Structures are given as C-alpha cells and as structure tokens.
Amino acid sequence: MLQIGPVRLSSNVLLAPIAGYCDLAFRLVVRKITTPIPETRCVAGVGLACTDLLCPQAVLNENRKSMWLAATCDQDQPLCMQLYGTDPDILAQAAQWAVEHGACVVDINMGCPVDKVTKKNGGSKLLCDPASTVLLAKRVVEAVDVPVTAKIRLGWDDRSIVGPSLAPALADVGIAAITVHGRTTEQKFRGSCRLDGIARVVEAMKHHPGVPVIGNGDIKSPQDAKRMLDVTGCRGVMIGRGALKQPWLLRDTAYYLATGELPTPLTHAEKAEVMIDHFDTLCRLRGEETALRMIRQRISWYSPGLQPWPGLRRGIQTVQSAAQFHDYMATGIEQIKSVGSEIAVAAV
Ligand SMILES: Cc1cc2nc3c(=O)[nH]c(=O)nc-3n(C[C@H](O)[C@H](O)[C@H](O)COP(=O)(O)O)c2cc1C
C-alpha cells in the first residue's frame, strides 16, 4: 500500500484538488463510496483526499471563504490541505495552521497555471525558479511534523522540463511524495497527459524509494489508471475531473488495481442516489440556498453519467427548494426502476 512519510493510505488512488469543486461535501460523498476487496480486510475507495488550493495569508487571517475551503471533519480523513504561495514564512505558518485544523499531509501547489496565481509567482511559476522553490519546500518541511508533499507539472513549457531535476531536489529537503500532472504550464489542460514525462520523473526518483511519485492527468477509467501505473512506474494515481463526472471512479479504480477486476457497477438508481447524497450533504453543511446553487452548477458533470435521463439538467435548474429537488429525483428514480435504465425517462 502507498505510504506518504508515516501516513499509510488504504489505497493508492487519491482525489485531486479541483478549485471550486473538491470541497468538504464532495470529499465526503466520494469517501463514502467503497466496496470490500474480497479475501482481504481492505476496502476499495479513496486513499487520500485534498482540499482545494488555499491562500496562506487568507488562512492565517481566517478569512470566511478560506474557512469554507479548509473546512473538514472526522469523516474527512486522511486529509491533505494544499497551500500556494511564495513567502516561506507565511507558507510555513499556514502549514502549521493546516496541521492544527485537521491536515495529516500538507501539499505545496507547484502546478497551478492560472494567471491570478502565477502572476504573484505562485503555483506553477515555482517551476521557473527551482533553487528558491527547494528552499521554500525545506522551510515548510521544517515547520510541521506531518509529511509535506509537492504537486508539480512537467515544467513551465517544453523548453524547461524541470520535473526530473526538481523532484529529487525536493525529496532531498524532505518532501515526502511528488504528484506530477503530465502537462506543462503552457499546455494548461490542452492536449493529452504525457505519460513519458511522468515516467521521466519516476526514473529520476529511483534513488529516493521512500518518496513515492503519484501520476495525474486524464484518468477517466480504472483501465486508464492501470495504464498510467504500468507505463510510468508511478506508485499511485490522482484523479480530478473524472471524479466530478463519476464520484464512484475512485472506488472502481482502487478495486480494479487491487483485484484486476471491475467491481459490480453502480445501478442507475444508485448513481442518482450519489447525487442526492451530495445535495443533502451540501444542505447540511452550507444550507438549502447554497446547496441548490451548487448542485445546479454540478449537474452538467453528473448528467452524462446518469444518461439516459433526458430533461435532467433542465429539471435540476428549475427546482426551487430541497423538497422539490427530492420529489424530482424520487420520481426519476422510480421511473428508472420500473422501466429499466435503457428506456429514457422522458416524462421526468
Ligand atoms: C477547474 C480546475 C481547478 C483545479 N484546481 C486545482 C487546485 O486547486 N490545486 C491543484 O493542485 N490542482 C488543481 N487543478 C488540477 C487538478 O488537480 C489536476 O491536476 C488536473 O485536473 C489533471 O487531472 P485530471 O485530468 O484527473 O483532472 C484544477 C483543475 C481544474 C480543471
């Protein structure tokens, strides 16, 4: 099993940070979807989940929005909190704050390509100054007694592929795991994830066997994850957008990697129940109005996995209360159960 410093994970499948999406409610939903692995005492599911990127100064000020982003609870373990920025002292203090507020792993974001972050030299801009980045990492490692990890891209662009040199330098100062998204910053999310690039980082880390490399990018199925492990030699996989469409993908992947077989797929109705659970968890944590707004934003991610259900998107956009949401979903699920998922529930 995958281990990050002293933290032993129950699977080598990790939930990626996705700003605006991987909040506490979503993490709890994904964590709940598990299946026992036959003939073992293990359960297939999420190995580690991460908060979205947190601004260290905002965290230290306990700014309201950041407190929502950093919110966690006992069921949300093991949890990694991700920080971005460039000021070593502020990052170190924010890392201490993260540990005091529930993080058992702290991650430094070195991969965000968004201008708002890179213009202040944070996120993937850290790839452009590896020497300072290593010192920054060292400062954070020394500030906390939990493992500190780094999430990088291959490099800023094709002319500066720094992953294979930066990863071992980070390990030398105590970084406990490296996640590599197989694209450059310049690529943003264009093109496809480059497994050969991830393989080069894995190869460069061969003298650091205690520091796992986790591969990330474009995993949409358990088979994609297996291919990433086989082709690159990485020890774990991190899944982002695939989980927004199919929150059960982490369970399916962990099961497949452990057994070589796919678990019994969720029925159509069970998938709809996942979305209901997401809504109910949002209601509990954020209140009805926010839950309705957020589930409307999420329906375009859920919708493809719940097809055939024509009208689902429109239906969710029009519900005005939790009661209406539940009525709408219950009617749809009853129809699915009575006619089978092959027949479109056009009337809903
Ligand atoms: C909308 C969006 C927000 C993201 N936010 C973060 C973030 O806060 N921190 C981070 O390290 N990566 C972030 N990422 C990158 C993902 O964690 C992941 O590396 C990337 O989406 C590739 O993996 P995937 O193909 O499985 O989604 C974000 C990606 C997207 C699309």
Short mmCIF file of C-alpha atoms and ligand atoms in Angstrom, two decimals:
data_model
loop_
_atom_site.label_atom_id
_atom_site.label_comp_id
_atom_site.label_asym_id
_atom_site.label_seq_id
_atom_site.Cartn_x
_atom_site.Cartn_y
_atom_site.Cartn_z
CA MET A 1 0.00 0.00 0.00
CA LEU A 2 1.02 3.55 -0.58
CA GLN A 3 2.69 5.38 2.28
CA ILE A 4 3.44 9.10 2.47
CA GLY A 5 6.01 9.55 5.20
CA PRO A 6 4.45 7.78 8.19
CA VAL A 7 0.90 8.11 6.79
CA ARG A 8 -0.27 4.76 5.42
CA LEU A 9 -3.03 5.07 2.86
CA SER A 10 -5.73 2.44 2.40
CA SER A 11 -5.41 2.68 -1.38
CA ASN A 12 -3.10 4.25 -3.94
CA VAL A 13 -5.93 6.22 -5.51
CA LEU A 14 -6.05 9.89 -4.49
CA LEU A 15 -8.67 12.57 -5.03
CA ALA A 16 -7.17 15.65 -6.70
CA PRO A 17 -7.75 19.22 -5.60
CA ILE A 18 -10.07 20.98 -8.03
CA ALA A 19 -10.67 24.59 -7.00
CA GLY A 20 -14.38 25.24 -6.61
CA TYR A 21 -15.31 21.55 -6.63
CA CYS A 22 -13.46 19.37 -4.12
CA ASP A 23 -14.94 20.91 -1.02
CA LEU A 24 -15.85 19.04 2.15
CA ALA A 25 -19.26 17.97 0.84
CA PHE A 26 -17.82 16.43 -2.31
CA ARG A 27 -14.95 14.76 -0.47
CA LEU A 28 -17.41 13.16 1.97
CA VAL A 29 -19.55 11.89 -0.91
CA VAL A 30 -16.57 10.33 -2.68
CA ARG A 31 -15.18 8.84 0.52
CA LYS A 32 -18.47 7.10 1.29
CA ILE A 33 -18.40 5.07 -1.94
CA THR A 34 -16.47 1.94 -1.02
CA THR A 35 -16.52 -1.80 -1.66
CA PRO A 36 -14.77 -4.51 0.37
CA ILE A 37 -11.97 -6.22 -1.53
CA PRO A 38 -12.63 -9.99 -1.43
CA GLU A 39 -10.36 -12.16 0.69
CA THR A 40 -8.73 -9.15 2.34
CA ARG A 41 -9.62 -6.79 5.14
CA CYS A 42 -9.18 -3.88 2.74
CA VAL A 43 -11.81 -1.64 1.26
CA ALA A 44 -11.61 -0.10 -2.21
CA GLY A 45 -12.03 3.67 -2.07
CA VAL A 46 -10.18 6.94 -1.65
CA GLY A 47 -6.64 6.70 -0.26
CA LEU A 48 -6.21 10.43 0.36
CA ALA A 49 -8.28 13.48 -0.49
CA CYS A 50 -7.08 17.04 -0.73
CA THR A 51 -8.62 20.45 -0.15
CA ASP A 52 -8.61 22.93 -2.99
CA LEU A 53 -5.68 25.30 -3.04
CA LEU A 54 -5.68 27.60 -0.03
CA CYS A 55 -4.18 31.07 0.14
CA PRO A 56 -1.84 31.00 3.15
CA GLN A 57 -2.43 34.60 4.24
CA ALA A 58 -6.19 34.19 3.95
CA VAL A 59 -6.00 31.02 6.02
CA LEU A 60 -3.95 32.77 8.69
CA ASN A 61 -6.48 35.63 8.73
CA GLU A 62 -9.22 33.00 8.95
CA ASN A 63 -10.94 34.73 6.07
CA ARG A 64 -14.54 33.47 5.72
CA LYS A 65 -14.20 31.99 2.23
CA SER A 66 -10.94 30.25 3.10
CA MET A 67 -12.55 28.74 6.18
CA TRP A 68 -15.17 27.13 3.94
CA LEU A 69 -12.40 25.83 1.69
CA ALA A 70 -10.45 24.45 4.64
CA ALA A 71 -13.49 23.04 6.45
CA THR A 72 -13.13 19.40 7.42
CA CYS A 73 -14.48 16.86 9.93
CA ASP A 74 -13.63 13.45 11.43
CA GLN A 75 -15.07 11.53 8.46
CA ASP A 76 -12.86 13.53 6.10
CA GLN A 77 -9.63 11.70 6.97
CA PRO A 78 -6.93 11.20 5.87
CA LEU A 79 -6.86 14.76 4.57
CA CYS A 80 -4.22 16.76 2.75
CA MET A 81 -4.50 20.55 2.76
CA GLN A 82 -2.94 22.31 -0.19
CA LEU A 83 -1.29 25.73 0.06
CA TYR A 84 0.06 28.00 -2.63
CA GLY A 85 2.34 31.00 -2.48
CA THR A 86 5.96 32.07 -2.37
CA ASP A 87 6.64 33.59 1.03
CA PRO A 88 8.41 30.87 3.04
CA ASP A 89 7.46 32.27 6.46
CA ILE A 90 3.80 32.73 5.61
CA LEU A 91 3.63 29.31 3.98
CA ALA A 92 5.30 27.72 6.99
CA GLN A 93 2.83 29.38 9.37
CA ALA A 94 -0.10 28.40 7.18
CA ALA A 95 1.17 24.81 7.12
CA GLN A 96 1.16 24.83 10.93
CA TRP A 97 -2.38 26.21 10.86
CA ALA A 98 -3.37 23.39 8.46
CA VAL A 99 -1.97 20.73 10.79
CA GLU A 100 -3.76 22.27 13.78
CA HIS A 101 -7.01 22.20 11.79
CA GLY A 102 -7.04 18.61 10.56
CA ALA A 103 -4.40 18.08 7.86
CA CYS A 104 -2.31 14.93 8.17
CA VAL A 105 -0.45 15.88 4.98
CA VAL A 106 0.33 19.38 3.65
CA ASP A 107 0.82 19.88 -0.07
CA ILE A 108 2.55 22.78 -1.80
CA ASN A 109 0.94 23.72 -5.09
CA MET A 110 3.60 23.93 -7.80
CA GLY A 111 1.32 23.27 -10.74
CA CYS A 112 -1.46 25.82 -10.91
CA PRO A 113 -1.31 27.53 -14.35
CA VAL A 114 -3.92 30.20 -13.59
CA ASP A 115 -2.67 33.78 -14.17
CA LYS A 116 -4.06 35.06 -10.88
CA VAL A 117 -1.71 32.66 -9.08
CA THR A 118 1.34 32.63 -11.38
CA LYS A 119 1.45 36.44 -11.70
CA LYS A 120 2.20 36.51 -7.98
CA ASN A 121 4.94 33.89 -8.61
CA GLY A 122 2.90 31.09 -7.01
CA GLY A 123 1.58 27.77 -8.40
CA SER A 124 3.50 26.55 -11.43
CA LYS A 125 5.63 29.72 -11.53
CA LEU A 126 7.62 27.95 -8.78
CA LEU A 127 8.85 25.60 -11.54
CA CYS A 128 10.72 28.54 -13.08
CA ASP A 129 12.98 29.05 -10.08
CA PRO A 130 13.82 25.57 -8.78
CA ALA A 131 16.53 26.74 -6.35
CA SER A 132 14.16 29.08 -4.47
CA THR A 133 11.39 26.50 -4.67
CA VAL A 134 13.54 23.90 -2.95
CA LEU A 135 14.35 26.37 -0.17
CA LEU A 136 10.66 27.18 0.18
CA ALA A 137 9.84 23.48 0.46
CA LYS A 138 12.60 22.98 3.04
CA ARG A 139 11.17 25.79 5.18
CA VAL A 140 7.68 24.23 5.14
CA VAL A 141 9.01 20.73 5.83
CA GLU A 142 10.87 22.06 8.88
CA ALA A 143 7.79 23.89 10.17
CA VAL A 144 5.49 20.89 10.61
CA ASP A 145 5.64 17.35 11.91
CA VAL A 146 3.43 15.85 9.18
CA PRO A 147 4.58 14.88 5.69
CA VAL A 148 4.79 17.71 3.17
CA THR A 149 4.20 16.88 -0.49
CA ALA A 150 4.50 18.81 -3.75
CA LYS A 151 2.19 18.79 -6.75
CA ILE A 152 4.05 19.76 -9.89
CA ARG A 153 3.66 19.85 -13.66
CA LEU A 154 6.34 18.60 -16.05
CA GLY A 155 7.72 22.13 -16.39
CA TRP A 156 6.66 25.59 -17.48
CA ASP A 157 6.96 24.71 -21.18
CA ASP A 158 8.69 22.19 -23.43
CA ARG A 159 11.95 24.14 -23.24
CA SER A 160 12.03 23.90 -19.45
CA ILE A 161 11.06 20.40 -18.36
CA VAL A 162 12.24 20.62 -14.76
CA GLY A 163 10.24 17.75 -13.22
CA PRO A 164 13.09 15.18 -13.38
CA SER A 165 15.59 17.52 -11.71
CA LEU A 166 13.23 19.27 -9.30
CA ALA A 167 11.58 16.13 -7.86
CA PRO A 168 14.78 14.61 -6.39
CA ALA A 169 15.91 18.02 -5.13
CA LEU A 170 12.60 18.36 -3.29
CA ALA A 171 13.00 14.84 -1.88
CA ASP A 172 16.47 15.81 -0.64
CA VAL A 173 14.96 18.51 1.58
CA GLY A 174 12.30 16.18 2.98
CA ILE A 175 9.35 16.37 0.62
CA ALA A 176 7.52 13.07 1.24
CA ALA A 177 5.74 12.50 -2.11
CA ILE A 178 5.57 14.15 -5.51
CA THR A 179 2.43 14.30 -7.61
CA VAL A 180 3.09 15.00 -11.28
CA HIS A 181 0.45 16.21 -13.69
CA GLY A 182 1.74 15.13 -17.12
CA ARG A 183 1.40 18.51 -18.83
CA THR A 184 3.40 21.72 -18.90
CA THR A 185 2.02 25.03 -17.65
CA GLU A 186 1.92 26.34 -21.20
CA GLN A 187 -0.37 23.44 -22.13
CA LYS A 188 -2.78 24.29 -19.32
CA PHE A 189 -5.33 21.50 -19.92
CA ARG A 190 -4.84 21.21 -23.68
CA GLY A 191 -3.52 18.14 -25.46
CA SER A 192 -3.20 14.95 -23.52
CA CYS A 193 -1.36 13.92 -20.40
CA ARG A 194 2.19 12.83 -21.24
CA LEU A 195 2.93 9.52 -19.58
CA ASP A 196 6.52 9.59 -20.86
CA GLY A 197 7.03 12.85 -18.95
CA ILE A 198 5.73 11.28 -15.74
CA ALA A 199 7.94 8.22 -16.39
CA ARG A 200 10.98 10.50 -16.52
CA VAL A 201 10.17 11.92 -13.11
CA VAL A 202 9.72 8.38 -11.73
CA GLU A 203 13.07 7.37 -13.21
CA ALA A 204 14.75 10.42 -11.69
CA MET A 205 13.37 9.43 -8.27
CA LYS A 206 14.82 5.91 -8.31
CA HIS A 207 17.35 6.84 -5.60
CA HIS A 208 14.50 8.00 -3.34
CA PRO A 209 12.48 4.80 -2.92
CA GLY A 210 10.75 6.17 0.20
CA VAL A 211 9.31 9.12 -1.71
CA PRO A 212 6.52 7.93 -3.99
CA VAL A 213 5.63 9.59 -7.27
CA ILE A 214 1.91 9.87 -7.92
CA GLY A 215 0.80 10.23 -11.52
CA ASN A 216 -2.01 12.56 -12.53
CA GLY A 217 -3.86 13.51 -15.68
CA ASP A 218 -6.77 12.35 -17.83
CA ILE A 219 -7.73 9.26 -15.82
CA LYS A 220 -11.30 8.56 -16.87
CA SER A 221 -11.48 4.84 -16.16
CA PRO A 222 -9.83 2.22 -13.94
CA GLN A 223 -8.01 0.97 -17.03
CA ASP A 224 -6.52 4.45 -17.61
CA ALA A 225 -5.15 4.33 -14.07
CA LYS A 226 -3.63 0.89 -14.62
CA ARG A 227 -2.01 2.11 -17.81
CA MET A 228 -0.53 5.10 -16.01
CA LEU A 229 0.96 2.85 -13.33
CA ASP A 230 2.25 0.31 -15.86
CA VAL A 231 3.72 2.80 -18.33
CA THR A 232 5.25 5.25 -15.86
CA GLY A 233 6.11 3.08 -12.85
CA CYS A 234 4.45 5.62 -10.54
CA ARG A 235 3.17 4.26 -7.24
CA GLY A 236 -0.21 5.91 -7.05
CA VAL A 237 -2.68 7.84 -9.16
CA MET A 238 -4.55 11.06 -8.51
CA ILE A 239 -7.93 11.61 -10.15
CA GLY A 240 -9.56 15.01 -10.67
CA ARG A 241 -12.13 15.74 -13.35
CA GLY A 242 -13.01 12.07 -13.78
CA ALA A 243 -14.31 12.08 -10.21
CA LEU A 244 -16.56 15.08 -10.86
CA LYS A 245 -18.33 13.08 -13.56
CA GLN A 246 -18.25 9.79 -11.71
CA PRO A 247 -17.63 10.12 -7.97
CA TRP A 248 -17.55 6.30 -7.85
CA LEU A 249 -14.48 6.23 -10.16
CA LEU A 250 -12.06 6.18 -7.22
CA ARG A 251 -13.76 3.13 -5.73
CA ASP A 252 -13.85 1.39 -9.13
CA THR A 253 -10.19 2.20 -9.74
CA ALA A 254 -8.97 1.10 -6.32
CA TYR A 255 -10.89 -2.17 -6.71
CA TYR A 256 -9.56 -2.77 -10.20
CA LEU A 257 -5.96 -2.05 -9.21
CA ALA A 258 -6.24 -4.40 -6.22
CA THR A 259 -8.03 -7.30 -7.94
CA GLY A 260 -7.64 -6.90 -11.70
CA GLU A 261 -11.43 -6.93 -11.97
CA LEU A 262 -14.07 -4.25 -12.09
CA PRO A 263 -16.47 -4.10 -9.15
CA THR A 264 -20.19 -4.56 -9.65
CA PRO A 265 -21.15 -1.29 -11.31
CA LEU A 266 -23.49 1.08 -9.52
CA THR A 267 -27.01 0.85 -10.89
CA HIS A 268 -28.56 3.89 -12.47
CA ALA A 269 -30.61 4.48 -9.33
CA GLU A 270 -27.51 4.16 -7.10
CA LYS A 271 -25.74 6.77 -9.20
CA ALA A 272 -28.71 9.08 -8.76
CA GLU A 273 -28.53 8.38 -5.00
CA VAL A 274 -24.92 9.61 -5.04
CA MET A 275 -26.11 12.93 -6.43
CA ILE A 276 -28.87 13.10 -3.80
CA ASP A 277 -26.31 12.39 -1.08
CA HIS A 278 -24.18 15.21 -2.49
CA PHE A 279 -27.14 17.60 -2.34
CA ASP A 280 -28.11 16.53 1.19
CA THR A 281 -24.53 16.92 2.40
CA LEU A 282 -24.37 20.39 0.86
CA CYS A 283 -27.67 21.29 2.55
CA ARG A 284 -26.36 20.12 5.91
CA LEU A 285 -23.05 21.95 5.58
CA ARG A 286 -23.98 25.06 3.61
CA GLY A 287 -27.75 25.46 3.84
CA GLU A 288 -30.53 24.94 1.29
CA GLU A 289 -29.98 28.01 -0.87
CA THR A 290 -26.26 27.40 -1.38
CA ALA A 291 -26.88 23.68 -1.90
CA LEU A 292 -29.38 24.40 -4.68
CA ARG A 293 -26.98 26.82 -6.36
CA MET A 294 -24.09 24.39 -6.13
CA ILE A 295 -25.98 21.32 -7.34
CA ARG A 296 -27.21 23.33 -10.35
CA GLN A 297 -23.55 24.07 -11.16
CA ARG A 298 -22.66 20.41 -10.77
CA ILE A 299 -25.45 18.90 -12.83
CA SER A 300 -23.54 19.22 -16.11
CA TRP A 301 -20.82 17.00 -14.59
CA TYR A 302 -23.27 14.42 -13.23
CA SER A 303 -25.57 14.41 -16.21
CA PRO A 304 -23.54 12.27 -18.69
CA GLY A 305 -23.12 9.51 -16.08
CA LEU A 306 -26.86 9.50 -15.43
CA GLN A 307 -28.00 9.19 -19.01
CA PRO A 308 -30.46 8.23 -20.35
CA TRP A 309 -32.35 10.79 -18.31
CA PRO A 310 -33.45 13.45 -20.77
CA GLY A 311 -34.51 16.64 -19.07
CA LEU A 312 -32.34 16.00 -16.00
CA ARG A 313 -30.28 19.14 -16.43
CA ARG A 314 -33.30 21.32 -17.09
CA GLY A 315 -35.20 19.71 -14.24
CA ILE A 316 -32.45 20.43 -11.71
CA GLN A 317 -32.14 24.01 -12.95
CA THR A 318 -35.81 24.61 -12.19
CA VAL A 319 -36.14 23.10 -8.71
CA GLN A 320 -36.58 25.85 -6.12
CA SER A 321 -36.32 24.01 -2.81
CA ALA A 322 -34.85 20.91 -1.21
CA ALA A 323 -38.33 19.36 -1.15
CA GLN A 324 -38.75 19.94 -4.91
CA PHE A 325 -35.29 18.52 -5.54
CA HIS A 326 -36.16 15.35 -3.63
CA ASP A 327 -39.55 14.99 -5.36
CA TYR A 328 -37.93 15.44 -8.75
CA MET A 329 -35.20 12.90 -8.08
CA ALA A 330 -37.57 10.38 -6.43
CA THR A 331 -39.91 10.46 -9.43
CA GLY A 332 -36.99 9.95 -11.80
CA ILE A 333 -35.54 7.09 -9.81
CA GLU A 334 -38.93 5.34 -9.56
CA GLN A 335 -39.27 5.53 -13.33
CA ILE A 336 -35.77 4.20 -13.83
CA LYS A 337 -36.51 1.29 -11.50
CA SER A 338 -39.83 0.48 -13.14
CA VAL A 339 -38.83 0.73 -16.79
CA GLY A 340 -35.11 -0.01 -16.63
CA SER A 341 -32.38 2.43 -17.44
CA GLU A 342 -32.39 1.55 -21.14
CA ILE A 343 -35.66 3.37 -21.61
CA ALA A 344 -35.38 7.12 -21.40
CA VAL A 345 -37.28 8.68 -18.54
CA ALA A 346 -38.52 11.40 -20.83
CA ALA A 347 -41.53 12.20 -18.73
CA VAL A 348 -39.47 13.33 -15.72
C1 LIG B 1 -11.21 23.72 -12.54
C2 LIG B 1 -9.93 23.13 -12.04
C3 LIG B 1 -9.43 23.52 -10.81
C4 LIG B 1 -8.22 22.98 -10.32
N1 LIG B 1 -7.77 23.35 -9.10
C5 LIG B 1 -6.62 22.84 -8.61
C6 LIG B 1 -6.12 23.17 -7.32
O1 LIG B 1 -6.76 23.90 -6.56
N2 LIG B 1 -4.93 22.64 -6.95
C7 LIG B 1 -4.21 21.80 -7.76
O2 LIG B 1 -3.13 21.34 -7.39
N3 LIG B 1 -4.67 21.44 -8.96
C8 LIG B 1 -5.84 21.92 -9.40
N4 LIG B 1 -6.32 21.53 -10.61
C9 LIG B 1 -5.58 20.49 -11.36
C10 LIG B 1 -6.07 19.10 -10.96
O3 LIG B 1 -5.79 18.79 -9.62
C11 LIG B 1 -5.43 18.02 -11.86
O4 LIG B 1 -4.05 18.11 -11.73
C12 LIG B 1 -5.81 18.19 -13.33
O5 LIG B 1 -7.19 18.46 -13.48
C13 LIG B 1 -5.44 16.95 -14.14
O6 LIG B 1 -6.05 15.80 -13.58
P1 LIG B 1 -7.43 15.20 -14.16
O7 LIG B 1 -7.24 15.00 -15.64
O8 LIG B 1 -7.64 13.92 -13.40
O9 LIG B 1 -8.49 16.22 -13.89
C14 LIG B 1 -7.51 22.03 -11.10
C15 LIG B 1 -8.04 21.64 -12.32
C16 LIG B 1 -9.23 22.15 -12.80
C17 LIG B 1 -9.77 21.67 -14.11
#
